[in-house]
Every structure is written in C-alpha cells, then in structure tokens.
Amino acid sequence: MTVVELSPFSMLVPLIASAVCALLPGRLWPWLLTFAAAAASAVIAAITLAAAMDGPLSYAFGNWEPPIGIEYRIDAANAFVALLVSAVAAVILPWAKTSVDQEVPERQGPFYALFLLAFAGLMGITLTGDAFNVFVFLEISSLATYALIAHGQDRRALLAAFRYLIMGTVGATFLLIGIGFLYMMTGTLNMVDLAQRLPELRDTATVEVALAFIVVGMGLKLALLPLHLWLPNAYTYAPSFISVFLAATATKVALYVLLRFTFTVFAPDYSFVALPLAVVLMALAIAGMVVGSWVAIYQANIKRMLAYSSVAQVGYMVLGVSLVSVTGLTAALLHMFNHALMKAALFMALGTIAYQVGSVRIEAFRGLGKRMPWTLTAFALAGVSLIGLPPTAGFISKWYLISAAVESGHAWLVALIVITSMMALIYIWRVLEAAWFRQPAEDAPAVTEAPLRLLIPVWVLVAANFYFGIDTRLNVGAATAAAEALMGGIPGGAP
Amino acid sequence: MEWLGHFNYWIVVVLMMIGFYGVIARGNMVKKILALNVFQTSVFILFISAGKIIGGSTPILREGVSAYSNPLPHVLILTAIVVGVATVAVGLALAIRIREAYGSIEDDRIAAQEADEENRQSEPSR
C-alpha cells in the first residue's frame, strides 16, 4: 500500500468506526474504539504530511479519473490541517474519558459515534479536492456537531445547538449557492480544474457573486465578527470535551476552506482584486480582535470568556490572510496550529475544573490556586501562550504576524496586536487573581486536586505549547510549506 | 420577453428571499425550520435549472438524440436534499427537546425565561 492509497484512510477510519461505535454498549468500548480510530487517523495524517511536503498527492476514489471522479488532492496545506485536527482528537481523547463519564453518563455509544462523524467530516473537508464534496462533508460534520452540543447538561445547550443549526445551515447553503454558480460557469467541480478554467471567466458577474457567497458562507462557519453570534453559546454550553474539540479544530477547518477557495480555486490576484476582500477581511479581523477581547474581559462565565477569546483569535488568523503574502499566510496557518494547542489546553484545564468543582463561573475560582495548584498552573501557562509571551507557541505566531504586518507596510497593526494581547493579559489575569489572591467563599465546597488521568493530558498540551515555542522547526516549516502551496495557485504546480 | 425566459430563476430568488426572511423574522422555532427548508429548496431549483439544456432530451443514451440535459446537477441535489432532510430532522428534534425543557418554542418567551435565570444566578454572588 503506497502513501497515496493510505491517505484517504485518515478520513475513512473514523467514518467507518462511527457506524460500529453507535452499536457498542457500555462506557469502555465506545471510548476505546474512538481513541483507536483517532490515533490511527493521526498516524496516517502524519505519514501523509511527510509525503505531501515533497509534492501533492492525488487519490481518485473508485478509480474514476479526476476531474470526472472525486479526487483527494493533498498538498502541504491540507495535510498540515488534517494532521492538526487528527492529532488534537487523539491527544484530547484520553482526557475526555473521565469528563464524558461525568457529563454524558448514558448512551455513550451514540455520543462517541457522533464525535467520530464530526471528526470524519472535518477530515473529509480538509482532504478533498472536490468543491461539492466540501459541502457534503461540511454538513456531515455540522449536523453531528449540533447534536453533540445539545448533549450539554444545561438546558441552554439546546438553544445554543438550535441557533447554531440555523446559522450553520444558512452558511452551508451559501457555500452551496457559490459552488452552484461555479459549476454553472465552468461545468466542473474539481478544484484544480476550476482553477484552470476560472481565469477566462474572471470578468463575469456570476463568478464574482460565487466568490462573495462562498466568503460569506465560510465567514459564518469561521465565526468572523458580525457572523460569530452562534459561537459563544455553543462553546459555553457544550460538554467540556466537545468545547475542547470544537475550539481547537472546527473554526480552523472553516478557515482552511476559505483559504482553499480564495487562494487555490480563485487565484489570489483575482479574489483580492475583484472584490475588496483584503480590506473587508482586515476590517472584520480587527473588529473581531478588539470586540472579542473586550467582551471577553467582562464575562462571568470563564468558558464563555474563552469562547469570546476564540472570536478574537480567529481575528488574528484572518488578519494574516488579509495581508495576502507568504509571510501573512504563514502567520495565519501558524496561529491556526498554535491556537489549537493553547485553546485546547485552556479548555481542558477549564473542563478539569468543571469536573472537580462543578462550576466555571469566576466566583468558583476564588482560592482555587491553593486547592488545585497543578490545574491552575496549567491554565496560567496556557494563558501565557494565549497572551503571546516568549518562549511559548503563542509568541511565535504573533511574531510572524507582526513581521508580516511590517513587511506589507501596515506598521500600525503592530500597535493593535500589542493592545489586543494586553487585553488577553487582562482577562487571563482576572482568573488568576481570583484563583490565587482571593479567599474562597465560606460556603464553598471542599475541592481537591484533579486526578492524574485528567492532569496528564492537560500538561502534555501545555508542554506542547512550550515545545513549539522553542523548537519551531515542525510548525513553522509545515506552515511555510503550506503557505507556499496556497500562494502557488494550483497546489504544488502542474500535476 | 427576456425576463420570462428566466422564469425559474425568478422563482429561485423569490423563494430564497421568502425563506431567508422567515429564518430571520420568525420567532417560532418550527416556522424557522420550515423557512430554512424553503431557503434550501430554492437552491435546489437553482441547481436543477442549470442542468436543463434547451432542446435537450432526458439523459438516457439512445439513437436519434444528440443533445442531452445534464444529469449531474440532479445527482448533486439528491445529496443536498438528503442533507436538507437530515437538517430538518435534527432541527425538529431539538425543537422538541427545547419544548420539553422550556415549555415553549417561541424565541421571546424563552429569552424572558433566560433573563430571569441569569438574574437569579448573578445576584447571590455579588
């Protein structure tokens, strides 16, 4: 079996496992199968990335030659995102077992089956080279995600899931309209084929409208500011495990789709010229950074605070994209990776607190620093990465973002990035202040440190935040290769 | 009468706007789901219309026919219809659960309940 034949299995393994998982009884077997599937998927994705760094891989499903058949086309960019998604899933699952046992005590078979479906959907979106396939996988992962969010213990989880369903479906339908227009104009759905045929049609209104629909549709999924309204509640009321997974992966995959369409299908010299996309994206990114950070400062529910912080962090990524340069894209992709590390660590530390304390409101944090020192220290260190201080991964991505801003002549953006980082410092500090400098309320229940089976995965991710801040060969190397693949137009040059 | 020739597309636009308006303006969750379905259906018609070739026959290979309508949009939309049905099913299932939890599926009543709850939650702590 060659690497090319192996590559689609990083999507197929979780997809097939989910059907089996739905039938498994009890608590151990569904989790074990899910973990095995995620780990296998991550290993395959790692092998695929290593091979894709040398040039794009193309796998034709059912041996139907592209562009007629559905093609999986894997270059450095999507192999990078696929590895990110599957590695996050594999790392958080050992932690998830304990948390899910508490928060979703019954019918775990279907619960993990839904998780595997959402995971397989995200992998499918990432790996496919077919525009319509993107829509189908997007809906597979979204529908599973709505059901997963509704598993939250609070009844508001249902409302959050419902609102996400409405907005998510509108977003996906917008993407479908855009793809429909592209198909009408070109008669093909294969991305490489689209990229070759679109330049002749670049002056038509239909193609412009298609681009606009796709950008707005993916903006909804990406939670770019004015379209972010579904995100805070969805992250806040979902089960802790699902919050971790969504925060670390879902918006990243949406950003990848946006990049794939604006840079590969429409060449960047079209998509950022025909529409004032660079200006619009930059304005929305800045608004997201400022508003997201600002609102986060005032949240009493810390999970919601981190959710608003995610809106701000999406702003950083989109800001990198809006600079339309290799450095800017590298910064965006790098922040995609690093943000997954830091937000997964933060949400996991928070989920650990939810497991031990039963609340994630700021009042519950009073005096927690002495009672759960390991968990709170992990939260603090991951927070340092979120703020972007050296030697953490967060510093590396901000460094690249600042260099990209200076390089493209927007030096004023540096001040903005520093200011919003200060705002991150404020909202992380609020939590730490409550944890270490406040006395616990007198009626507060006795709390002890979390068990090791929760702490070890959290600390693995915290360590990763520092590792990727010091040894940047893997993340910067892959992000640079991915950015070059995207800027190069047709992935990796001619097939 | 050029615009009559684009009759399908006018229907698409009208349905799309009706559906989109319903999604935004209606507070009842079942009505929201139905409006969402109308919105999606308009896109299905858009795709199907694009597959029609004037003078084209049904896409079954036979003698004496040279122009065929394009069957691919139909296949794509078959998938999209399945997705749409699944979305409606999940949406209605959520609406049932919301009704069990709140006793209502009207947005404004649920928002009022939520506001009450939020006040109660933040009072004792301050």
Coordinates of C-alpha atoms in Angstrom, one line a residue:
Chain A
M1 CA 0.0 0.0 0.0
T2 CA 1.5 3.3 -1.0
V3 CA 1.2 6.6 0.8
V4 CA -1.3 7.8 -1.8
E5 CA -3.5 4.8 -1.2
L6 CA -3.2 5.2 2.5
S7 CA -4.0 8.9 2.7
P8 CA -7.9 8.7 2.4
F9 CA -8.0 6.3 5.4
S10 CA -7.4 9.2 7.8
M11 CA -11.0 10.2 6.9
L12 CA -12.3 6.7 6.3
V13 CA -11.2 5.1 9.6
P14 CA -13.2 7.4 11.8
L15 CA -16.2 7.3 9.4
I16 CA -16.4 3.5 9.4
A17 CA -15.6 3.4 13.2
S18 CA -18.6 5.7 13.9
A19 CA -21.1 3.2 12.4
V20 CA -19.6 0.5 14.6
C21 CA -19.3 2.7 17.6
A22 CA -23.1 3.6 17.6
L23 CA -23.8 -0.1 18.4
L24 CA -21.3 -0.6 21.2
P25 CA -22.7 -0.9 24.7
G26 CA -21.3 0.4 27.9
R27 CA -18.7 3.1 28.6
L28 CA -15.4 1.5 27.8
W29 CA -15.7 0.0 24.3
P30 CA -17.1 3.1 22.5
W31 CA -14.3 5.2 24.0
L32 CA -11.6 2.7 23.2
L33 CA -12.8 2.4 19.6
T34 CA -12.9 6.2 19.2
F35 CA -9.4 6.6 20.7
A36 CA -8.0 3.8 18.4
A37 CA -9.7 5.4 15.3
A38 CA -8.4 8.9 16.2
A39 CA -4.9 7.6 16.9
A40 CA -4.8 5.7 13.6
S41 CA -6.1 8.7 11.8
A42 CA -3.4 10.9 13.3
V43 CA -0.6 8.4 12.4
I44 CA -1.9 8.2 8.8
A45 CA -2.2 12.0 8.6
A46 CA 1.4 12.3 9.9
I47 CA 2.7 9.9 7.2
T48 CA 0.6 11.8 4.6
L49 CA 2.1 15.2 5.6
A50 CA 5.6 13.8 5.4
A51 CA 4.9 12.7 1.8
A52 CA 2.9 15.8 0.8
M53 CA 5.8 18.1 1.7
D54 CA 7.6 16.8 -1.5
G55 CA 4.6 17.4 -3.8
P56 CA 0.9 17.0 -3.9
L57 CA -0.7 13.5 -3.6
S58 CA -3.7 12.7 -5.7
Y59 CA -6.1 9.8 -4.9
A60 CA -9.0 9.1 -7.2
F61 CA -12.0 7.5 -5.4
G62 CA -13.2 4.3 -7.1
N63 CA -10.5 4.7 -9.7
W64 CA -12.6 7.3 -11.5
E65 CA -10.1 9.6 -13.1
P66 CA -10.3 13.2 -12.0
P67 CA -11.9 15.6 -12.9
I68 CA -14.8 13.2 -13.6
G69 CA -14.4 11.3 -10.3
I70 CA -14.0 12.7 -6.8
E71 CA -10.3 13.3 -6.1
Y72 CA -8.5 13.7 -2.8
R73 CA -5.7 16.1 -3.5
I74 CA -3.3 16.5 -0.6
D75 CA -0.7 19.2 -0.6
A76 CA 1.3 20.6 2.3
A77 CA -1.6 22.9 3.3
N78 CA -4.4 20.4 3.8
A79 CA -2.0 17.7 5.1
F80 CA -1.0 20.2 7.7
V81 CA -4.6 21.0 8.7
A82 CA -5.5 17.3 8.6
L83 CA -2.6 16.4 11.0
L84 CA -3.7 19.3 13.3
V85 CA -7.3 18.0 13.5
S86 CA -6.5 14.3 14.0
A87 CA -3.6 15.0 16.4
V88 CA -5.8 17.2 18.6
A89 CA -8.5 14.5 18.6
A90 CA -6.0 11.8 19.6
V91 CA -4.5 13.9 22.3
I92 CA -7.7 15.1 24.0
L93 CA -9.5 11.7 23.9
P94 CA -7.5 10.2 26.9
W95 CA -8.6 13.3 28.9
A96 CA -12.2 13.1 27.5
K97 CA -13.0 9.7 29.0
T98 CA -13.3 10.9 32.6
S99 CA -15.0 14.1 31.7
V100 CA -17.6 12.5 29.4
D101 CA -18.3 9.8 32.0
Q102 CA -19.5 12.6 34.3
E103 CA -21.2 14.9 31.8
V104 CA -22.8 12.3 29.4
P105 CA -23.3 9.3 31.7
E106 CA -25.7 7.4 29.5
R107 CA -25.7 6.1 25.9
Q108 CA -22.1 6.9 25.2
G109 CA -22.0 4.6 22.1
P110 CA -24.1 7.1 20.0
F111 CA -22.3 10.1 21.6
Y112 CA -18.9 8.9 20.5
A113 CA -20.3 7.8 17.2
L114 CA -21.4 11.5 16.7
F115 CA -18.0 12.7 17.7
L116 CA -16.4 10.3 15.1
L117 CA -18.8 11.6 12.5
A118 CA -17.9 15.2 13.2
F119 CA -14.2 14.3 13.2
A120 CA -14.5 12.3 9.9
G121 CA -16.4 15.3 8.4
L122 CA -13.7 17.7 9.3
M123 CA -11.0 15.4 7.9
G124 CA -13.1 15.0 4.7
I125 CA -13.4 18.7 4.2
T126 CA -9.7 19.1 4.6
L127 CA -8.5 16.3 2.3
T128 CA -11.0 16.5 -0.6
G129 CA -10.2 18.2 -3.9
D130 CA -13.8 18.4 -5.0
A131 CA -15.9 21.5 -4.3
F132 CA -19.2 19.7 -3.8
N133 CA -17.6 17.2 -1.6
V134 CA -16.6 20.1 0.7
F135 CA -20.2 20.9 1.1
V136 CA -21.3 17.3 1.9
F137 CA -18.5 16.8 4.5
L138 CA -19.3 20.3 6.0
E139 CA -22.9 19.2 6.6
I140 CA -21.8 15.8 7.9
S141 CA -19.6 17.4 10.5
S142 CA -22.0 20.3 11.2
L143 CA -25.1 18.0 11.8
A144 CA -23.0 15.8 14.2
T145 CA -21.8 18.9 15.9
Y146 CA -25.3 20.3 16.5
A147 CA -26.3 17.0 18.2
L148 CA -23.1 17.0 20.2
I149 CA -23.6 20.5 21.5
A150 CA -27.2 19.5 22.5
H151 CA -25.6 16.9 24.8
G152 CA -24.6 19.6 27.3
Q153 CA -26.1 19.4 30.8
D154 CA -27.5 22.9 30.9
R155 CA -30.8 23.2 29.0
R156 CA -29.4 26.3 27.3
A157 CA -27.2 23.8 25.3
L158 CA -30.3 23.0 23.4
L159 CA -30.9 26.6 22.5
A160 CA -27.2 27.1 21.5
A161 CA -27.4 24.0 19.3
F162 CA -30.6 25.2 17.7
R163 CA -29.2 28.6 16.9
Y164 CA -26.0 27.1 15.6
L165 CA -28.1 24.8 13.4
I166 CA -30.0 27.8 11.9
M167 CA -26.9 29.9 11.3
G168 CA -24.7 27.0 10.3
T169 CA -27.2 25.8 7.7
V170 CA -27.6 29.2 6.2
G171 CA -23.8 29.4 6.0
A172 CA -23.5 26.0 4.3
T173 CA -26.3 26.8 1.9
F174 CA -24.5 30.0 0.9
L175 CA -21.5 27.8 0.2
L176 CA -23.7 25.6 -1.9
I177 CA -25.0 28.5 -3.9
G178 CA -21.5 29.7 -4.6
I179 CA -20.4 26.2 -5.7
G180 CA -23.6 26.0 -7.9
F181 CA -22.6 29.3 -9.7
L182 CA -19.1 28.0 -10.2
Y183 CA -20.4 24.8 -11.6
M184 CA -22.8 26.6 -14.0
M185 CA -19.9 28.7 -15.3
T186 CA -17.3 26.1 -15.7
G187 CA -19.0 22.7 -15.8
T188 CA -16.6 21.2 -13.3
L189 CA -16.4 20.7 -9.5
N190 CA -12.8 19.6 -9.3
M191 CA -10.8 22.3 -7.6
V192 CA -7.7 22.0 -9.8
D193 CA -9.9 22.0 -12.9
L194 CA -11.9 25.0 -11.6
A195 CA -8.6 26.9 -11.0
Q196 CA -7.7 26.3 -14.6
R197 CA -11.0 27.3 -16.1
L198 CA -11.9 30.3 -14.0
P199 CA -9.3 32.8 -15.3
E200 CA -11.1 33.0 -18.7
L201 CA -14.4 33.9 -16.8
R202 CA -12.9 36.3 -14.3
D203 CA -14.8 39.3 -15.5
T204 CA -18.3 37.8 -15.3
A205 CA -20.6 38.9 -12.5
T206 CA -21.6 35.3 -11.8
V207 CA -18.1 34.3 -10.7
E208 CA -17.9 37.4 -8.5
V209 CA -21.2 36.6 -6.9
A210 CA -20.0 33.0 -6.4
L211 CA -16.9 34.2 -4.6
A212 CA -19.0 36.5 -2.4
F213 CA -21.4 33.7 -1.4
I214 CA -18.5 31.4 -0.6
V215 CA -16.7 34.0 1.5
V216 CA -19.9 34.9 3.5
G217 CA -20.8 31.3 3.9
M218 CA -17.4 30.3 5.3
G219 CA -17.3 33.5 7.3
L220 CA -20.3 32.2 9.2
K221 CA -18.7 28.9 9.8
L222 CA -15.5 30.6 10.8
A223 CA -17.2 32.9 13.3
L224 CA -15.7 36.0 11.8
L225 CA -17.1 39.0 13.6
P226 CA -20.6 40.1 12.8
L227 CA -21.2 36.4 12.0
H228 CA -19.9 35.0 15.2
L229 CA -23.1 35.0 17.2
W230 CA -23.5 31.2 17.3
L231 CA -20.1 30.6 18.8
P232 CA -20.1 31.9 22.4
N233 CA -23.2 29.9 23.5
A234 CA -22.2 26.8 21.5
Y235 CA -18.8 26.6 23.2
T236 CA -20.2 27.6 26.6
Y237 CA -22.9 25.0 27.0
A238 CA -21.5 22.1 25.0
P239 CA -20.0 19.2 27.1
S240 CA -16.4 20.1 28.1
F241 CA -14.9 17.5 25.7
I242 CA -16.8 18.9 22.7
S243 CA -15.9 22.5 23.6
V244 CA -12.2 21.5 23.6
F245 CA -12.6 19.7 20.2
L246 CA -14.6 22.5 18.5
A247 CA -12.4 25.3 19.9
A248 CA -9.3 23.5 18.6
T249 CA -10.5 22.4 15.2
A250 CA -13.8 23.5 13.8
T251 CA -13.1 27.1 13.0
K252 CA -9.6 26.2 11.7
V253 CA -11.1 23.9 9.1
A254 CA -13.5 26.6 8.1
L255 CA -10.6 29.0 7.7
Y256 CA -8.8 26.4 5.6
V257 CA -11.8 26.1 3.3
L258 CA -11.8 29.9 2.9
L259 CA -8.1 29.8 2.1
R260 CA -8.5 27.0 -0.4
F261 CA -11.2 28.8 -2.3
T262 CA -9.7 32.3 -2.2
F263 CA -6.2 31.2 -3.0
T264 CA -6.4 28.0 -5.0
V265 CA -9.7 27.9 -6.8
F266 CA -9.8 31.7 -7.4
A267 CA -6.2 32.9 -7.7
P268 CA -5.3 35.5 -5.0
D269 CA -4.7 38.1 -7.8
Y270 CA -8.4 37.6 -8.6
S271 CA -10.2 37.1 -5.3
F272 CA -8.4 40.0 -3.6
V273 CA -8.8 42.3 -6.7
A274 CA -12.3 41.6 -8.0
L275 CA -13.8 42.2 -4.5
P276 CA -12.2 44.5 -1.9
L277 CA -11.6 41.3 0.1
A278 CA -8.3 42.3 1.6
V279 CA -9.8 45.5 3.1
V280 CA -13.0 43.8 4.2
L281 CA -11.3 40.9 5.8
M282 CA -8.8 43.2 7.5
A283 CA -11.5 45.4 8.9
L284 CA -13.6 42.5 10.2
A285 CA -10.5 40.8 11.6
I286 CA -9.5 43.9 13.5
A287 CA -13.1 44.4 14.7
G288 CA -13.1 40.7 15.8
M289 CA -9.8 41.1 17.7
V290 CA -10.9 44.2 19.6
V291 CA -14.5 43.4 20.2
G292 CA -13.8 39.7 21.1
S293 CA -11.1 40.6 23.6
W294 CA -13.1 43.5 25.0
V295 CA -16.3 41.4 25.6
A296 CA -14.2 38.5 27.0
I297 CA -12.9 40.8 29.8
Y298 CA -16.5 41.2 31.2
Q299 CA -17.6 37.6 31.2
A300 CA -18.5 36.0 34.5
N301 CA -18.6 32.5 32.9
I302 CA -15.0 31.6 32.1
K303 CA -16.0 29.2 29.4
R304 CA -17.8 32.0 27.7
M305 CA -14.8 34.2 28.2
L306 CA -12.6 31.7 26.4
A307 CA -15.2 31.5 23.6
Y308 CA -15.1 35.2 23.0
S309 CA -11.4 35.0 23.1
S310 CA -11.7 32.5 20.3
V311 CA -13.6 35.1 18.3
A312 CA -10.6 37.4 18.8
Q313 CA -8.1 34.7 17.9
V314 CA -10.0 34.0 14.6
G315 CA -9.4 37.7 14.0
Y316 CA -5.6 37.2 14.2
M317 CA -5.7 34.4 11.7
V318 CA -7.9 36.3 9.2
L319 CA -5.7 39.3 9.7
G320 CA -2.7 37.2 8.5
V321 CA -4.8 36.1 5.5
S322 CA -5.8 39.7 4.6
L323 CA -2.2 40.7 4.1
V324 CA -2.1 38.4 1.1
S325 CA 1.6 37.5 1.4
V326 CA 3.5 34.3 2.1
T327 CA 4.5 35.6 5.5
G328 CA 1.0 36.6 6.3
L329 CA -0.4 33.2 5.3
T330 CA 2.4 31.6 7.3
A331 CA 1.4 33.6 10.3
A332 CA -2.3 32.7 9.8
L333 CA -1.5 28.9 9.4
L334 CA 0.9 29.0 12.3
H335 CA -1.6 30.7 14.5
M336 CA -4.1 28.1 13.4
F337 CA -1.8 25.4 14.8
N338 CA -0.7 27.3 17.9
H339 CA -4.2 28.5 18.8
A340 CA -5.4 24.9 18.6
L341 CA -2.7 24.0 21.2
M342 CA -3.4 26.8 23.5
K343 CA -7.1 26.8 23.4
A344 CA -7.2 23.0 23.8
A345 CA -5.0 23.3 26.9
L346 CA -7.1 26.2 28.3
F347 CA -10.5 24.5 27.6
M348 CA -9.1 21.2 29.0
A349 CA -7.9 22.9 32.2
L350 CA -11.3 24.5 32.5
G351 CA -13.0 21.2 31.9
T352 CA -10.9 19.7 34.6
I353 CA -12.1 22.5 37.0
A354 CA -15.7 21.8 35.9
Y355 CA -15.1 18.2 36.7
Q356 CA -13.8 18.8 40.2
V357 CA -15.8 22.0 41.2
G358 CA -18.9 21.7 39.1
S359 CA -18.9 25.4 38.0
V360 CA -16.8 27.5 35.7
R361 CA -18.1 30.9 36.9
I362 CA -15.5 33.3 38.2
E363 CA -16.8 33.1 41.8
A364 CA -15.9 29.4 41.8
F365 CA -12.3 30.2 41.1
R366 CA -11.7 32.0 44.4
G367 CA -8.9 30.4 46.3
L368 CA -8.7 27.6 43.8
G369 CA -5.0 28.2 43.2
K370 CA -4.1 26.6 46.5
R371 CA -6.5 23.7 46.2
M372 CA -5.9 22.7 42.6
P373 CA -2.4 24.1 42.0
W374 CA -1.5 21.8 39.1
T375 CA -4.6 22.5 37.1
L376 CA -4.5 26.3 37.7
T377 CA -0.7 26.4 36.9
A378 CA -1.5 24.6 33.6
F379 CA -4.3 27.2 33.0
A380 CA -1.8 30.0 33.7
L381 CA 0.9 28.7 31.4
A382 CA -1.5 28.1 28.6
G383 CA -2.8 31.6 29.3
V384 CA 0.8 32.9 28.8
S385 CA 0.8 31.2 25.4
L386 CA -2.6 32.9 24.6
I387 CA -1.2 36.3 25.6
G388 CA 1.8 35.6 23.4
L389 CA 4.8 35.9 25.7
P390 CA 8.1 34.0 24.8
P391 CA 9.0 31.2 25.0
T392 CA 5.6 29.9 24.0
A393 CA 3.9 28.9 20.8
G394 CA 1.7 32.0 21.0
F395 CA 4.7 34.2 20.8
I396 CA 5.9 32.6 17.6
S397 CA 2.6 33.2 15.8
K398 CA 2.4 36.8 17.0
W399 CA 6.0 37.3 15.9
Y400 CA 5.2 36.1 12.4
L401 CA 2.0 38.2 12.3
I402 CA 3.9 41.3 13.3
S403 CA 6.7 40.7 10.7
A404 CA 4.0 40.1 8.1
A405 CA 2.3 43.4 9.0
V406 CA 5.5 45.4 8.9
E407 CA 6.6 43.7 5.7
S408 CA 3.4 44.7 3.9
G409 CA 3.7 48.3 5.2
H410 CA 1.0 48.2 7.8
A411 CA 3.2 49.0 10.8
W412 CA 0.2 50.4 12.7
L413 CA -1.1 46.9 13.0
V414 CA 1.7 46.1 15.4
A415 CA 0.3 48.5 18.0
L416 CA -3.1 46.9 17.6
I417 CA -1.7 43.4 18.0
V418 CA 0.1 44.5 21.2
I419 CA -3.0 46.2 22.6
T420 CA -5.3 43.2 22.0
S421 CA -2.6 41.0 23.6
M422 CA -2.7 43.3 26.6
M423 CA -6.5 42.7 26.7
A424 CA -5.8 39.0 26.7
L425 CA -3.5 39.6 29.6
I426 CA -6.3 41.3 31.5
Y427 CA -8.9 38.5 31.0
I428 CA -6.5 35.8 31.8
W429 CA -5.2 37.7 34.8
R430 CA -8.8 38.1 36.2
V431 CA -9.0 34.3 36.5
L432 CA -5.5 34.0 38.1
E433 CA -6.2 36.8 40.5
A434 CA -9.4 35.1 41.7
A435 CA -7.6 31.8 42.0
W436 CA -4.6 33.0 44.0
F437 CA -5.4 36.3 45.7
R438 CA -9.0 35.8 46.8
Q439 CA -10.2 33.8 49.7
P440 CA -12.8 31.1 48.8
A441 CA -16.3 31.8 49.8
E442 CA -17.1 30.3 53.3
D443 CA -19.8 28.1 52.0
A444 CA -17.6 26.8 49.1
P445 CA -17.4 23.0 48.9
A446 CA -14.1 21.4 49.7
V447 CA -12.2 20.8 46.5
T448 CA -9.1 18.7 45.9
E449 CA -6.6 18.4 43.1
A450 CA -7.8 16.7 39.9
P451 CA -6.9 13.0 39.3
L452 CA -3.8 12.3 37.2
R453 CA -5.8 10.9 34.3
L454 CA -7.1 14.4 33.8
L455 CA -3.9 16.3 34.6
I456 CA -1.5 14.4 32.4
P457 CA -3.2 15.2 29.0
V458 CA -3.6 18.8 30.1
W459 CA 0.1 19.0 30.9
V460 CA 1.0 17.3 27.7
L461 CA -0.7 20.1 25.8
V462 CA 0.9 22.8 28.0
A463 CA 4.3 21.2 27.3
A464 CA 3.5 21.3 23.6
N465 CA 2.8 25.0 23.9
F466 CA 6.3 25.5 25.2
Y467 CA 7.9 22.9 22.9
F468 CA 6.6 24.5 19.8
G469 CA 7.6 27.9 21.1
I470 CA 11.2 26.8 21.4
D471 CA 11.7 24.2 18.7
T472 CA 9.8 25.8 15.8
R473 CA 11.1 23.5 13.0
L474 CA 8.0 21.4 12.7
N475 CA 5.2 24.0 13.0
V476 CA 7.0 26.9 11.2
G477 CA 8.4 24.5 8.5
A478 CA 5.0 23.0 7.8
A479 CA 3.2 26.3 7.9
T480 CA 5.7 27.9 5.5
A481 CA 5.3 25.0 3.1
A482 CA 1.5 25.2 3.4
A483 CA 1.6 28.9 2.7
E484 CA 3.8 28.5 -0.3
A485 CA 1.5 25.7 -1.6
L486 CA -1.5 28.1 -1.3
M487 CA 0.2 31.1 -2.8
G488 CA 1.4 29.0 -5.7
G489 CA -2.1 28.8 -7.1
I490 CA -2.7 25.3 -8.3
P491 CA -1.5 23.1 -5.5
G492 CA 2.2 22.3 -5.9
G493 CA 2.2 23.3 -9.6
A494 CA 1.1 21.2 -12.5
P495 CA 0.0 17.6 -11.7
Chain B
M1 CA -39.9 39.0 -23.1
E2 CA -36.4 38.3 -22.0
W3 CA -37.3 38.1 -18.3
L4 CA -39.9 35.5 -18.7
G5 CA -37.3 33.2 -20.2
H6 CA -35.6 33.3 -16.8
F7 CA -38.8 32.3 -15.0
N8 CA -37.1 29.6 -12.9
Y9 CA -34.5 32.0 -11.7
W10 CA -37.2 34.5 -10.6
I11 CA -38.8 31.7 -8.6
V12 CA -35.5 30.9 -7.1
V13 CA -34.9 34.5 -6.0
V14 CA -38.5 34.9 -4.6
L15 CA -38.3 31.6 -2.7
M16 CA -34.9 32.3 -1.4
M17 CA -36.0 35.7 0.0
I18 CA -39.2 34.3 1.5
G19 CA -37.2 31.6 3.2
F20 CA -34.4 33.9 4.4
Y21 CA -36.9 36.4 5.7
G22 CA -38.7 33.7 7.6
V23 CA -35.5 32.4 9.2
I24 CA -34.6 35.9 10.4
A25 CA -38.1 37.3 11.3
R26 CA -40.0 34.3 12.8
G27 CA -39.6 33.6 16.5
N28 CA -41.3 30.2 16.4
M29 CA -38.7 27.5 16.0
V30 CA -40.8 25.2 13.8
K31 CA -41.5 28.1 11.5
K32 CA -37.8 28.9 11.4
I33 CA -37.0 25.3 10.4
L34 CA -39.7 25.4 7.7
A35 CA -38.4 28.7 6.4
L36 CA -34.9 27.3 6.3
N37 CA -36.2 24.4 4.3
V38 CA -37.8 26.8 1.8
F39 CA -34.5 28.6 1.6
Q40 CA -32.7 25.4 0.8
T41 CA -35.3 24.3 -1.7
S42 CA -34.7 27.5 -3.7
V43 CA -31.1 26.5 -4.1
F44 CA -32.1 23.0 -5.3
I45 CA -34.2 24.6 -8.0
L46 CA -31.3 26.8 -8.9
F47 CA -29.1 23.8 -9.5
I48 CA -31.8 21.8 -11.3
S49 CA -32.5 24.7 -13.6
A50 CA -28.8 24.9 -14.6
G51 CA -28.9 21.3 -15.7
K52 CA -31.6 21.9 -18.3
I53 CA -30.4 22.3 -21.9
I54 CA -33.0 23.8 -24.3
G55 CA -34.0 21.1 -26.7
G56 CA -32.1 18.5 -24.7
S57 CA -33.6 15.2 -24.0
T58 CA -33.6 13.0 -20.9
P59 CA -30.1 11.8 -20.2
I60 CA -30.6 8.2 -21.4
L61 CA -28.4 7.1 -24.2
R62 CA -30.5 6.2 -27.3
E63 CA -30.5 6.6 -31.1
G64 CA -31.6 9.8 -32.8
V65 CA -30.9 12.1 -29.9
S66 CA -27.8 14.3 -29.9
A67 CA -28.4 16.8 -27.1
Y68 CA -29.0 15.6 -23.6
S69 CA -29.8 17.5 -20.4
N70 CA -27.0 17.5 -17.8
P71 CA -27.9 14.9 -15.2
L72 CA -25.1 15.9 -12.8
P73 CA -27.0 18.7 -11.0
H74 CA -29.8 16.3 -10.2
V75 CA -27.3 13.9 -8.6
L76 CA -25.7 16.7 -6.6
I77 CA -29.1 17.9 -5.5
L78 CA -30.2 14.4 -4.5
T79 CA -27.3 14.6 -2.0
A80 CA -28.3 18.1 -0.9
I81 CA -31.9 17.0 -0.4
V82 CA -30.7 14.2 1.9
V83 CA -28.7 16.8 3.8
G84 CA -31.7 19.1 3.9
V85 CA -34.0 16.3 5.3
A86 CA -31.3 15.5 7.9
T87 CA -31.1 19.1 8.9
V88 CA -34.9 19.4 9.3
A89 CA -34.9 16.2 11.4
V90 CA -32.2 17.4 13.7
G91 CA -33.8 20.9 13.9
L92 CA -37.2 19.5 14.8
A93 CA -35.7 17.0 17.3
L94 CA -34.0 19.9 19.0
A95 CA -37.3 21.9 19.0
I96 CA -39.0 19.0 20.8
R97 CA -36.2 18.9 23.4
I98 CA -36.4 22.7 23.8
R99 CA -40.2 22.4 24.3
E100 CA -39.6 19.8 27.0
A101 CA -37.0 21.9 28.7
Y102 CA -38.7 25.3 28.5
G103 CA -42.4 24.6 27.8
S104 CA -42.3 26.8 24.7
I105 CA -40.7 27.1 21.3
E106 CA -41.2 30.8 21.0
D107 CA -38.0 32.8 21.0
D108 CA -39.2 35.7 23.1
R109 CA -40.7 33.6 25.8
I110 CA -37.5 31.5 26.1
A111 CA -35.5 34.7 26.2
A112 CA -37.6 36.0 29.1
Q113 CA -37.0 32.8 31.0
E114 CA -33.3 33.0 30.3
A115 CA -33.2 36.6 31.5
D116 CA -34.9 35.6 34.8
E117 CA -32.4 32.8 35.3
E118 CA -29.4 35.0 34.6
N119 CA -30.6 37.5 37.2
R120 CA -31.0 34.8 39.8
Q121 CA -27.6 33.3 39.1
S122 CA -25.7 36.5 39.4
E123 CA -27.5 38.0 42.5
P124 CA -26.3 35.9 45.4
S125 CA -22.6 36.1 44.4
R126 CA -22.4 39.9 44.5

